[in-house]
Amino acid sequence: RKEVEQDPGPFNVPEGATVAFNCTYSNSASQSFFWYRQDCRKEPKLLMSVYSSGNEDGRFTAQLNRASQYISLLIRDSKLSDSATYLCAVNLGSSASKIIFGSGTRLSIRP
Amino acid sequence: DAGVTQSPTHLIKTRGQQVTLRCSPKSGHDTVSWYQQALGQGPQFIFQYYEEEERQRGNFPDRFSGHQFPNYSSELNVNALLLGDSALYLCASSSPSGPSQETQYFGPGTRLLVL
């Protein structure tokens, strides 16, 4: 079993739709969690950190479920510019010592 | 405020050769992590350097080695290149202290093609 698993997609949704991704992790000792966005042929950029029960930033909401060992990302009122690959990342330690990424979920927003 | 920089941007090598990739961390950061990202995959953790020492290592062979300099910049060396080493190599920097201690900032990467 992979340490961090994501549905690869692609998710193809119309502009204005709400879309949600899940990410599961296998190590119950994982300390912190992140969502990154990666555009084609670019580096990953931090979208949100998820530390406790979740957090919200504008149209984006991240949730953590420690009991079931998954995190989720919800995008409301999706824009064309949201088209990208979304990477889930899990920090296995108490500092930035080893961050494991999922394979990413591709999202395509259509007009 | 300069972000993470990497050089070169692209590189073509042949099997068996050796390559060195370079990374300068974001200003104020002292920790550098290296990742390999194959096409269609997420970044795979290679190793992390802090205080000029390798602090953590992923599941990569000894052909992959690194170094961190006193100015916190870092190099990734790969010996005896294989076709499967073709990938985007990403460097990320972070600081072990402060409110954003776990946040990693990525450089633009070096695209390595092994022929």
PDB file of C-alpha atoms in Angstrom:
ATOM      1  CA  ARG A   1       0.000   0.000   0.000  1.00  0.00           C
ATOM      2  CA  LYS A   2       1.296   3.462  -0.900  1.00  0.00           C
ATOM      3  CA  GLU A   3       1.978   5.849   1.975  1.00  0.00           C
ATOM      4  CA  VAL A   4      -0.162   8.559   0.371  1.00  0.00           C
ATOM      5  CA  GLU A   5      -2.839   7.764  -2.186  1.00  0.00           C
ATOM      6  CA  GLN A   6      -4.921   9.973  -4.407  1.00  0.00           C
ATOM      7  CA  ASP A   7      -7.437   9.395  -7.178  1.00  0.00           C
ATOM      8  CA  PRO A   8      -5.475  10.376 -10.303  1.00  0.00           C
ATOM      9  CA  GLY A   9      -8.574  11.667 -12.081  1.00  0.00           C
ATOM     10  CA  PRO A  10      -8.888  13.464 -14.355  1.00  0.00           C
ATOM     11  CA  PHE A  11     -11.811  15.364 -12.940  1.00  0.00           C
ATOM     12  CA  ASN A  12     -13.514  17.336 -15.701  1.00  0.00           C
ATOM     13  CA  VAL A  13     -16.093  19.746 -14.311  1.00  0.00           C
ATOM     14  CA  PRO A  14     -17.893  22.856 -15.600  1.00  0.00           C
ATOM     15  CA  GLU A  15     -16.948  26.311 -14.450  1.00  0.00           C
ATOM     16  CA  GLY A  16     -18.809  27.249 -11.277  1.00  0.00           C
ATOM     17  CA  ALA A  17     -19.097  23.669 -10.046  1.00  0.00           C
ATOM     18  CA  THR A  18     -17.972  22.394  -6.666  1.00  0.00           C
ATOM     19  CA  VAL A  19     -15.375  19.646  -6.734  1.00  0.00           C
ATOM     20  CA  ALA A  20     -13.818  17.600  -3.936  1.00  0.00           C
ATOM     21  CA  PHE A  21     -10.711  15.432  -3.774  1.00  0.00           C
ATOM     22  CA  ASN A  22      -9.719  12.931  -1.133  1.00  0.00           C
ATOM     23  CA  CYS A  23      -6.303  11.742  -0.107  1.00  0.00           C
ATOM     24  CA  THR A  24      -5.591   8.807   2.215  1.00  0.00           C
ATOM     25  CA  TYR A  25      -2.425   8.200   4.205  1.00  0.00           C
ATOM     26  CA  SER A  26      -1.195   5.009   5.805  1.00  0.00           C
ATOM     27  CA  ASN A  27       0.988   6.210   8.686  1.00  0.00           C
ATOM     28  CA  SER A  28      -1.132   7.071  11.708  1.00  0.00           C
ATOM     29  CA  ALA A  29       1.843   8.935  13.217  1.00  0.00           C
ATOM     30  CA  SER A  30       1.733  11.546  10.449  1.00  0.00           C
ATOM     31  CA  GLN A  31       1.976  14.999  11.927  1.00  0.00           C
ATOM     32  CA  SER A  32       0.876  17.499   9.342  1.00  0.00           C
ATOM     33  CA  PHE A  33      -0.726  17.665   5.958  1.00  0.00           C
ATOM     34  CA  PHE A  34      -0.654  19.881   2.907  1.00  0.00           C
ATOM     35  CA  TRP A  35      -2.283  20.481  -0.427  1.00  0.00           C
ATOM     36  CA  TYR A  36      -0.074  21.707  -3.268  1.00  0.00           C
ATOM     37  CA  ARG A  37      -1.082  22.852  -6.714  1.00  0.00           C
ATOM     38  CA  GLN A  38       1.105  22.044  -9.709  1.00  0.00           C
ATOM     39  CA  ASP A  39       0.591  23.553 -13.130  1.00  0.00           C
ATOM     40  CA  CYS A  40       1.861  21.773 -16.222  1.00  0.00           C
ATOM     41  CA  ARG A  41       5.683  21.749 -16.346  1.00  0.00           C
ATOM     42  CA  LYS A  42       5.912  23.972 -13.262  1.00  0.00           C
ATOM     43  CA  GLU A  43       6.952  23.385  -9.670  1.00  0.00           C
ATOM     44  CA  PRO A  44       4.417  22.574  -6.917  1.00  0.00           C
ATOM     45  CA  LYS A  45       3.121  25.589  -5.022  1.00  0.00           C
ATOM     46  CA  LEU A  46       1.621  25.366  -1.546  1.00  0.00           C
ATOM     47  CA  LEU A  47      -2.134  25.809  -1.650  1.00  0.00           C
ATOM     48  CA  MET A  48      -3.075  25.069   1.950  1.00  0.00           C
ATOM     49  CA  SER A  49      -1.712  23.537   5.123  1.00  0.00           C
ATOM     50  CA  VAL A  50      -4.071  21.320   7.127  1.00  0.00           C
ATOM     51  CA  TYR A  51      -3.087  21.117  10.782  1.00  0.00           C
ATOM     52  CA  SER A  52      -6.077  20.206  12.912  1.00  0.00           C
ATOM     53  CA  SER A  53      -9.712  19.864  12.014  1.00  0.00           C
ATOM     54  CA  GLY A  54      -9.302  21.749   8.768  1.00  0.00           C
ATOM     55  CA  ASN A  55      -9.181  25.253   7.409  1.00  0.00           C
ATOM     56  CA  GLU A  56     -10.696  27.498   4.777  1.00  0.00           C
ATOM     57  CA  ASP A  57      -9.160  29.997   2.399  1.00  0.00           C
ATOM     58  CA  GLY A  58     -11.657  31.704   0.128  1.00  0.00           C
ATOM     59  CA  ARG A  59     -13.136  29.112  -2.221  1.00  0.00           C
ATOM     60  CA  PHE A  60     -10.881  26.368  -0.876  1.00  0.00           C
ATOM     61  CA  THR A  61     -11.597  24.237   2.198  1.00  0.00           C
ATOM     62  CA  ALA A  62      -9.337  21.491   3.519  1.00  0.00           C
ATOM     63  CA  GLN A  63     -10.479  18.910   6.069  1.00  0.00           C
ATOM     64  CA  LEU A  64      -8.562  16.337   8.093  1.00  0.00           C
ATOM     65  CA  ASN A  65     -10.044  13.115   9.421  1.00  0.00           C
ATOM     66  CA  ARG A  66      -7.438  11.457  11.629  1.00  0.00           C
ATOM     67  CA  ALA A  67      -9.663   8.532  12.583  1.00  0.00           C
ATOM     68  CA  SER A  68     -10.089   7.500   8.955  1.00  0.00           C
ATOM     69  CA  GLN A  69      -6.682   8.819   7.916  1.00  0.00           C
ATOM     70  CA  TYR A  70      -7.706  11.017   5.062  1.00  0.00           C
ATOM     71  CA  ILE A  71      -7.673  14.666   4.082  1.00  0.00           C
ATOM     72  CA  SER A  72      -9.925  16.352   1.593  1.00  0.00           C
ATOM     73  CA  LEU A  73      -9.883  19.471  -0.539  1.00  0.00           C
ATOM     74  CA  LEU A  74     -13.090  21.196  -1.585  1.00  0.00           C
ATOM     75  CA  ILE A  75     -13.119  23.840  -4.298  1.00  0.00           C
ATOM     76  CA  ARG A  76     -16.283  25.913  -4.596  1.00  0.00           C
ATOM     77  CA  ASP A  77     -17.329  28.039  -7.566  1.00  0.00           C
ATOM     78  CA  SER A  78     -14.498  26.613  -9.657  1.00  0.00           C
ATOM     79  CA  LYS A  79     -12.707  28.871 -12.138  1.00  0.00           C
ATOM     80  CA  LEU A  80     -10.952  28.015 -15.376  1.00  0.00           C
ATOM     81  CA  SER A  81      -7.710  28.995 -13.651  1.00  0.00           C
ATOM     82  CA  ASP A  82      -8.214  26.197 -11.110  1.00  0.00           C
ATOM     83  CA  SER A  83      -7.254  23.666 -13.805  1.00  0.00           C
ATOM     84  CA  ALA A  84      -4.101  21.996 -12.484  1.00  0.00           C
ATOM     85  CA  THR A  85      -2.832  18.915 -10.692  1.00  0.00           C
ATOM     86  CA  TYR A  86      -3.485  18.899  -6.960  1.00  0.00           C
ATOM     87  CA  LEU A  87      -0.916  17.099  -4.827  1.00  0.00           C
ATOM     88  CA  CYS A  88      -1.564  15.859  -1.333  1.00  0.00           C
ATOM     89  CA  ALA A  89       1.486  15.786   0.966  1.00  0.00           C
ATOM     90  CA  VAL A  90       2.018  14.291   4.416  1.00  0.00           C
ATOM     91  CA  ASN A  91       4.795  15.063   6.876  1.00  0.00           C
ATOM     92  CA  LEU A  92       5.782  11.909   8.738  1.00  0.00           C
ATOM     93  CA  GLY A  93       7.802  13.695  11.408  1.00  0.00           C
ATOM     94  CA  SER A  94       7.567  16.566  13.838  1.00  0.00           C
ATOM     95  CA  SER A  95       9.608  18.848  11.597  1.00  0.00           C
ATOM     96  CA  ALA A  96      10.038  19.260   7.878  1.00  0.00           C
ATOM     97  CA  SER A  97      12.109  16.124   7.762  1.00  0.00           C
ATOM     98  CA  LYS A  98      10.290  13.837   5.339  1.00  0.00           C
ATOM     99  CA  ILE A  99       7.297  14.895   3.322  1.00  0.00           C
ATOM    100  CA  ILE A 100       5.624  12.244   1.187  1.00  0.00           C
ATOM    101  CA  PHE A 101       3.538  13.263  -1.815  1.00  0.00           C
ATOM    102  CA  GLY A 102       0.664  11.518  -3.492  1.00  0.00           C
ATOM    103  CA  SER A 103       0.656  11.074  -7.252  1.00  0.00           C
ATOM    104  CA  GLY A 104      -1.700  13.988  -7.713  1.00  0.00           C
ATOM    105  CA  THR A 105      -5.239  14.498  -8.968  1.00  0.00           C
ATOM    106  CA  ARG A 106      -5.714  16.212 -12.309  1.00  0.00           C
ATOM    107  CA  LEU A 107      -8.513  18.776 -12.490  1.00  0.00           C
ATOM    108  CA  SER A 108      -9.779  20.315 -15.693  1.00  0.00           C
ATOM    109  CA  ILE A 109     -12.400  23.071 -15.575  1.00  0.00           C
ATOM    110  CA  ARG A 110     -14.376  23.522 -18.785  1.00  0.00           C
ATOM    111  CA  PRO A 111     -16.176  26.746 -19.794  1.00  0.00           C
TER     112      PRO A 111
ATOM    113  CA  ASP B   1      13.113  38.376  -1.609  1.00  0.00           C
ATOM    114  CA  ALA B   2      14.663  35.733  -3.833  1.00  0.00           C
ATOM    115  CA  GLY B   3      12.871  32.432  -3.960  1.00  0.00           C
ATOM    116  CA  VAL B   4      14.428  29.025  -4.453  1.00  0.00           C
ATOM    117  CA  THR B   5      16.651  28.882  -7.505  1.00  0.00           C
ATOM    118  CA  GLN B   6      17.978  25.844  -9.338  1.00  0.00           C
ATOM    119  CA  SER B   7      20.477  25.301 -12.108  1.00  0.00           C
ATOM    120  CA  PRO B   8      20.635  24.230 -14.801  1.00  0.00           C
ATOM    121  CA  THR B   9      17.029  24.329 -16.028  1.00  0.00           C
ATOM    122  CA  HIS B  10      17.536  21.508 -18.518  1.00  0.00           C
ATOM    123  CA  LEU B  11      20.199  18.863 -18.962  1.00  0.00           C
ATOM    124  CA  ILE B  12      20.794  16.006 -21.379  1.00  0.00           C
ATOM    125  CA  LYS B  13      23.177  13.197 -20.419  1.00  0.00           C
ATOM    126  CA  THR B  14      23.925   9.688 -21.605  1.00  0.00           C
ATOM    127  CA  ARG B  15      23.777   6.474 -19.633  1.00  0.00           C
ATOM    128  CA  GLY B  16      26.706   5.968 -17.284  1.00  0.00           C
ATOM    129  CA  GLN B  17      27.533   9.648 -16.981  1.00  0.00           C
ATOM    130  CA  GLN B  18      27.436  11.669 -13.795  1.00  0.00           C
ATOM    131  CA  VAL B  19      25.437  14.834 -13.159  1.00  0.00           C
ATOM    132  CA  THR B  20      25.438  17.615 -10.556  1.00  0.00           C
ATOM    133  CA  LEU B  21      22.397  19.765  -9.924  1.00  0.00           C
ATOM    134  CA  ARG B  22      22.450  22.920  -7.838  1.00  0.00           C
ATOM    135  CA  CYS B  23      20.009  24.672  -5.554  1.00  0.00           C
ATOM    136  CA  SER B  24      19.987  27.930  -3.621  1.00  0.00           C
ATOM    137  CA  PRO B  25      17.336  28.104  -0.894  1.00  0.00           C
ATOM    138  CA  LYS B  26      14.909  30.903  -0.256  1.00  0.00           C
ATOM    139  CA  SER B  27      16.368  33.741   1.800  1.00  0.00           C
ATOM    140  CA  GLY B  28      16.261  32.875   5.509  1.00  0.00           C
ATOM    141  CA  HIS B  29      15.877  29.126   4.930  1.00  0.00           C
ATOM    142  CA  ASP B  30      18.506  26.667   6.093  1.00  0.00           C
ATOM    143  CA  THR B  31      17.011  23.296   5.148  1.00  0.00           C
ATOM    144  CA  VAL B  32      17.047  21.870   1.652  1.00  0.00           C
ATOM    145  CA  SER B  33      15.149  18.827   0.403  1.00  0.00           C
ATOM    146  CA  TRP B  34      15.522  17.153  -2.975  1.00  0.00           C
ATOM    147  CA  TYR B  35      12.768  15.362  -4.881  1.00  0.00           C
ATOM    148  CA  GLN B  36      12.548  13.391  -8.103  1.00  0.00           C
ATOM    149  CA  GLN B  37       9.345  13.729 -10.099  1.00  0.00           C
ATOM    150  CA  ALA B  38       8.759  11.349 -12.983  1.00  0.00           C
ATOM    151  CA  LEU B  39       6.134  12.158 -15.580  1.00  0.00           C
ATOM    152  CA  GLY B  40       2.633  11.691 -14.212  1.00  0.00           C
ATOM    153  CA  GLN B  41       3.845  11.033 -10.670  1.00  0.00           C
ATOM    154  CA  GLY B  42       4.134  13.046  -7.507  1.00  0.00           C
ATOM    155  CA  PRO B  43       7.517  14.204  -6.215  1.00  0.00           C
ATOM    156  CA  GLN B  44       9.498  11.400  -4.566  1.00  0.00           C
ATOM    157  CA  PHE B  45      11.632  12.384  -1.565  1.00  0.00           C
ATOM    158  CA  ILE B  46      15.347  11.778  -2.139  1.00  0.00           C
ATOM    159  CA  PHE B  47      16.961  13.354   0.934  1.00  0.00           C
ATOM    160  CA  GLN B  48      17.100  16.428   3.125  1.00  0.00           C
ATOM    161  CA  TYR B  49      20.071  18.496   4.288  1.00  0.00           C
ATOM    162  CA  TYR B  50      20.304  20.611   7.401  1.00  0.00           C
ATOM    163  CA  GLU B  51      23.456  22.055   8.971  1.00  0.00           C
ATOM    164  CA  GLU B  52      25.479  20.498   6.149  1.00  0.00           C
ATOM    165  CA  GLU B  53      24.373  16.996   7.146  1.00  0.00           C
ATOM    166  CA  GLU B  54      21.978  14.560   5.494  1.00  0.00           C
ATOM    167  CA  ARG B  55      19.093  14.405   7.959  1.00  0.00           C
ATOM    168  CA  GLN B  56      16.624  12.125   6.215  1.00  0.00           C
ATOM    169  CA  ARG B  57      16.795   9.886   3.162  1.00  0.00           C
ATOM    170  CA  GLY B  58      14.174   8.299   0.955  1.00  0.00           C
ATOM    171  CA  ASN B  59      14.392   5.011  -0.934  1.00  0.00           C
ATOM    172  CA  PHE B  60      17.033   5.999  -3.426  1.00  0.00           C
ATOM    173  CA  PRO B  61      20.292   4.113  -4.139  1.00  0.00           C
ATOM    174  CA  ASP B  62      23.713   5.348  -3.139  1.00  0.00           C
ATOM    175  CA  ARG B  63      24.203   6.642  -6.678  1.00  0.00           C
ATOM    176  CA  PHE B  64      22.272   9.627  -5.413  1.00  0.00           C
ATOM    177  CA  SER B  65      24.340  11.782  -3.098  1.00  0.00           C
ATOM    178  CA  GLY B  66      24.280  15.341  -1.952  1.00  0.00           C
ATOM    179  CA  HIS B  67      26.005  18.121  -0.190  1.00  0.00           C
ATOM    180  CA  GLN B  68      25.082  21.291   1.614  1.00  0.00           C
ATOM    181  CA  PHE B  69      27.425  24.256   1.836  1.00  0.00           C
ATOM    182  CA  PRO B  70      27.853  26.745   4.708  1.00  0.00           C
ATOM    183  CA  ASN B  71      25.701  29.269   2.804  1.00  0.00           C
ATOM    184  CA  TYR B  72      22.883  26.625   2.829  1.00  0.00           C
ATOM    185  CA  SER B  73      23.008  26.032  -0.918  1.00  0.00           C
ATOM    186  CA  SER B  74      23.014  22.400  -1.959  1.00  0.00           C
ATOM    187  CA  GLU B  75      24.045  20.031  -4.705  1.00  0.00           C
ATOM    188  CA  LEU B  76      22.539  16.762  -5.840  1.00  0.00           C
ATOM    189  CA  ASN B  77      24.909  14.321  -7.542  1.00  0.00           C
ATOM    190  CA  VAL B  78      23.812  11.286  -9.484  1.00  0.00           C
ATOM    191  CA  ASN B  79      26.413   8.775 -10.655  1.00  0.00           C
ATOM    192  CA  ALA B  80      26.169   6.056 -13.294  1.00  0.00           C
ATOM    193  CA  LEU B  81      23.029   7.521 -14.817  1.00  0.00           C
ATOM    194  CA  LEU B  82      20.268   5.184 -15.942  1.00  0.00           C
ATOM    195  CA  LEU B  83      17.497   5.853 -18.426  1.00  0.00           C
ATOM    196  CA  GLY B  84      15.068   5.715 -15.494  1.00  0.00           C
ATOM    197  CA  ASP B  85      16.760   8.702 -13.877  1.00  0.00           C
ATOM    198  CA  SER B  86      15.122  10.942 -16.470  1.00  0.00           C
ATOM    199  CA  ALA B  87      12.823  13.188 -14.468  1.00  0.00           C
ATOM    200  CA  LEU B  88      12.222  16.633 -13.064  1.00  0.00           C
ATOM    201  CA  TYR B  89      14.453  17.195 -10.045  1.00  0.00           C
ATOM    202  CA  LEU B  90      12.984  19.584  -7.540  1.00  0.00           C
ATOM    203  CA  CYS B  91      14.657  21.348  -4.681  1.00  0.00           C
ATOM    204  CA  ALA B  92      12.597  22.673  -1.793  1.00  0.00           C
ATOM    205  CA  SER B  93      13.726  24.849   1.079  1.00  0.00           C
ATOM    206  CA  SER B  94      12.280  25.358   4.534  1.00  0.00           C
ATOM    207  CA  SER B  95      13.238  26.611   7.950  1.00  0.00           C
ATOM    208  CA  PRO B  96      13.114  24.343  11.010  1.00  0.00           C
ATOM    209  CA  SER B  97      12.026  27.223  13.223  1.00  0.00           C
ATOM    210  CA  GLY B  98       9.397  29.893  13.067  1.00  0.00           C
ATOM    211  CA  PRO B  99       5.644  29.787  12.402  1.00  0.00           C
ATOM    212  CA  SER B 100       5.997  28.301   8.938  1.00  0.00           C
ATOM    213  CA  GLN B 101       8.644  25.776   9.840  1.00  0.00           C
ATOM    214  CA  GLU B 102       7.114  22.915   7.912  1.00  0.00           C
ATOM    215  CA  THR B 103       6.261  24.801   4.748  1.00  0.00           C
ATOM    216  CA  GLN B 104       8.442  23.831   1.842  1.00  0.00           C
ATOM    217  CA  TYR B 105       8.991  26.187  -1.055  1.00  0.00           C
ATOM    218  CA  PHE B 106       9.968  24.622  -4.349  1.00  0.00           C
ATOM    219  CA  GLY B 107      12.354  25.817  -6.997  1.00  0.00           C
ATOM    220  CA  PRO B 108      11.479  25.590 -10.703  1.00  0.00           C
ATOM    221  CA  GLY B 109      13.320  22.300 -11.049  1.00  0.00           C
ATOM    222  CA  THR B 110      15.919  20.822 -13.377  1.00  0.00           C
ATOM    223  CA  ARG B 111      14.677  18.613 -16.208  1.00  0.00           C
ATOM    224  CA  LEU B 112      17.129  15.776 -16.743  1.00  0.00           C
ATOM    225  CA  LEU B 113      16.955  13.583 -19.805  1.00  0.00           C
ATOM    226  CA  VAL B 114      19.160  10.493 -19.928  1.00  0.00           C
ATOM    227  CA  LEU B 115      19.695   9.001 -23.383  1.00  0.00           C
TER     228      LEU B 115
END
